[in-house]
Coordinates of N, CA and C in Angstrom, one line a residue:
M3 N -36.4 -15.0 -68.7 CA -36.0 -16.2 -67.9 C -37.0 -16.3 -66.8
T4 N -37.5 -17.5 -66.6 CA -38.5 -17.8 -65.5 C -38.0 -19.0 -64.8
N5 N -38.3 -19.0 -63.5 CA -38.0 -20.1 -62.6 C -39.2 -20.9 -62.3
H6 N -39.1 -22.2 -62.1 CA -40.3 -23.1 -61.9 C -40.1 -24.1 -60.9
H7 N -41.2 -24.5 -60.2 CA -41.2 -25.6 -59.2 C -41.3 -26.9 -60.0
A8 N -41.1 -28.0 -59.4 CA -41.1 -29.3 -60.0 C -42.5 -29.6 -60.6
D9 N -43.6 -29.0 -60.0 CA -44.9 -29.2 -60.6 C -45.3 -28.3 -61.8
G10 N -44.3 -27.5 -62.2 CA -44.5 -26.7 -63.4 C -45.0 -25.3 -63.0
T11 N -45.4 -25.0 -61.8 CA -45.8 -23.7 -61.4 C -44.6 -22.7 -61.3
G12 N -44.9 -21.5 -61.5 CA -43.8 -20.5 -61.4 C -43.3 -20.3 -60.0
C13 N -42.0 -20.1 -60.0 CA -41.3 -19.8 -58.7 C -41.1 -18.3 -58.7
P14 N -41.9 -17.5 -57.9 CA -41.8 -16.1 -58.0 C -40.4 -15.5 -57.5
A15 N -40.1 -14.3 -57.9 CA -38.9 -13.7 -57.5 C -38.7 -13.5 -56.0
D16 N -39.8 -13.5 -55.2 CA -39.7 -13.3 -53.8 C -39.3 -14.7 -53.1
H17 N -39.3 -15.7 -53.9 CA -38.8 -17.0 -53.4 C -37.3 -17.1 -53.5
K18 N -36.6 -16.6 -52.5 CA -35.1 -16.6 -52.6 C -34.6 -18.0 -52.4
H19 N -33.4 -18.2 -53.0 CA -32.8 -19.5 -52.9 C -31.3 -19.4 -52.5
T20 N -30.7 -20.5 -52.1 CA -29.2 -20.5 -51.9 C -28.6 -20.7 -53.3
S21 N -27.3 -20.6 -53.4 CA -26.7 -20.7 -54.7 C -26.9 -22.1 -55.3
S22 N -27.2 -23.1 -54.5 CA -27.4 -24.4 -55.0 C -28.9 -24.7 -55.4
G23 N -29.8 -23.6 -55.1 CA -31.2 -23.8 -55.5 C -32.1 -24.2 -54.4
K24 N -31.6 -24.4 -53.2 CA -32.4 -24.7 -52.0 C -33.2 -23.5 -51.6
P25 N -34.5 -23.7 -51.3 CA -35.4 -22.6 -51.0 C -35.1 -22.0 -49.6
L26 N -35.2 -20.7 -49.5 CA -35.1 -20.0 -48.3 C -36.5 -19.5 -47.9
H27 N -37.5 -19.5 -48.8 CA -38.8 -19.0 -48.5 C -39.6 -20.2 -47.9
P28 N -40.3 -20.1 -46.8 CA -41.0 -21.2 -46.2 C -42.1 -21.9 -47.0
D29 N -42.7 -21.2 -48.0 CA -43.7 -21.8 -48.8 C -43.2 -22.3 -50.1
C30 N -41.9 -22.3 -50.3 CA -41.3 -22.7 -51.6 C -40.8 -24.2 -51.6
P31 N -41.3 -25.0 -52.5 CA -40.9 -26.4 -52.5 C -39.5 -26.5 -53.2
G32 N -39.0 -25.4 -53.7 CA -37.6 -25.5 -54.4 C -37.7 -25.2 -55.8
R33 N -36.7 -24.6 -56.4 CA -36.7 -24.3 -57.8 C -36.2 -25.5 -58.5
A34 N -36.9 -26.1 -59.4 CA -36.6 -27.3 -60.1 C -35.9 -27.0 -61.5
Y35 N -36.3 -25.9 -62.1 CA -35.6 -25.6 -63.4 C -35.9 -24.1 -63.8
T36 N -35.1 -23.7 -64.7 CA -35.2 -22.3 -65.2 C -35.4 -22.4 -66.7
R37 N -36.3 -21.6 -67.2 CA -36.6 -21.6 -68.6 C -36.4 -20.3 -69.3
A38 N -35.8 -20.3 -70.4 CA -35.6 -19.0 -71.2 C -36.1 -19.3 -72.6
I39 N -36.8 -18.3 -73.1 CA -37.4 -18.4 -74.5 C -37.1 -17.1 -75.2
C40 N -36.5 -17.2 -76.4 CA -36.2 -16.0 -77.1 C -37.4 -15.6 -78.0
S41 N -37.6 -14.3 -78.1 CA -38.8 -13.8 -78.9 C -38.6 -14.0 -80.4
C42 N -37.3 -14.4 -80.8 CA -37.1 -14.7 -82.2 C -37.8 -15.9 -82.7
G43 N -38.2 -16.8 -81.7 CA -38.9 -18.0 -82.0 C -38.0 -19.2 -82.3
G44 N -36.7 -18.9 -82.4 CA -35.8 -20.0 -82.8 C -34.9 -20.6 -81.7
W45 N -35.2 -20.2 -80.4 CA -34.3 -20.7 -79.4 C -35.1 -20.7 -78.1
E46 N -34.9 -21.8 -77.3 CA -35.4 -21.9 -76.0 C -34.6 -22.9 -75.2
M47 N -34.6 -22.8 -73.9 CA -33.8 -23.7 -73.1 C -34.5 -23.9 -71.8
E48 N -34.4 -25.1 -71.2 CA -34.9 -25.4 -69.9 C -33.9 -26.4 -69.2
E49 N -33.3 -25.9 -68.1 CA -32.3 -26.7 -67.4 C -32.4 -26.4 -65.9
S50 N -31.8 -27.2 -65.1 CA -31.9 -27.0 -63.7 C -30.9 -25.9 -63.2
G51 N -29.9 -25.7 -63.9 CA -28.9 -24.7 -63.5 C -29.3 -23.3 -64.0
K52 N -29.7 -22.4 -63.1 CA -30.1 -21.0 -63.5 C -29.0 -20.3 -64.2
G53 N -27.8 -20.4 -63.6 CA -26.6 -19.7 -64.1 C -26.3 -20.1 -65.5
Y54 N -26.4 -21.4 -65.8 CA -26.1 -22.0 -67.1 C -27.1 -21.5 -68.1
V55 N -28.4 -21.5 -67.8 CA -29.4 -21.0 -68.7 C -29.2 -19.5 -69.0
N56 N -28.8 -18.7 -68.0 CA -28.6 -17.3 -68.2 C -27.4 -17.1 -69.2
E57 N -26.3 -17.9 -69.0 CA -25.1 -17.7 -69.8 C -25.4 -18.1 -71.3
C58 N -26.2 -19.2 -71.5 CA -26.6 -19.6 -72.8 C -27.5 -18.5 -73.4
R59 N -28.4 -18.0 -72.6 CA -29.3 -16.9 -73.1 C -28.5 -15.7 -73.6
K60 N -27.5 -15.3 -72.8 CA -26.7 -14.2 -73.2 C -25.9 -14.5 -74.5
R61 N -25.4 -15.7 -74.7 CA -24.7 -16.0 -75.9 C -25.6 -16.0 -77.1
H62 N -26.8 -16.5 -76.9 CA -27.8 -16.5 -78.0 C -28.2 -15.0 -78.4
L63 N -28.4 -14.2 -77.4 CA -28.8 -12.8 -77.7 C -27.6 -12.1 -78.4
A64 N -26.4 -12.4 -78.1 CA -25.3 -11.8 -78.7 C -25.2 -12.2 -80.2
S65 N -25.7 -13.4 -80.5 CA -25.8 -13.9 -81.9 C -26.7 -13.0 -82.8
H66 N -27.6 -12.3 -82.2 CA -28.6 -11.5 -82.9 C -27.9 -10.2 -83.5
T67 N -26.8 -9.8 -82.8 CA -26.1 -8.6 -83.2 C -25.0 -8.9 -84.3
Q68 N -24.7 -10.1 -84.6 CA -23.7 -10.4 -85.6 C -24.2 -10.4 -87.0

């Protein structure tokens, strides 16, 4: 899972945010979206809600064990 600014650049882990995604780091324009891509090649997701992306990622990974 990776976080991104609106211009597509990566939002590094040291750019902390509030739970609503507002930046706490002075040089961060804000997290615009989170992307997750599975190495199986059959699933990827890009959404503004980091928690939602993570939950969907976990569900997808669980489908690999079935």
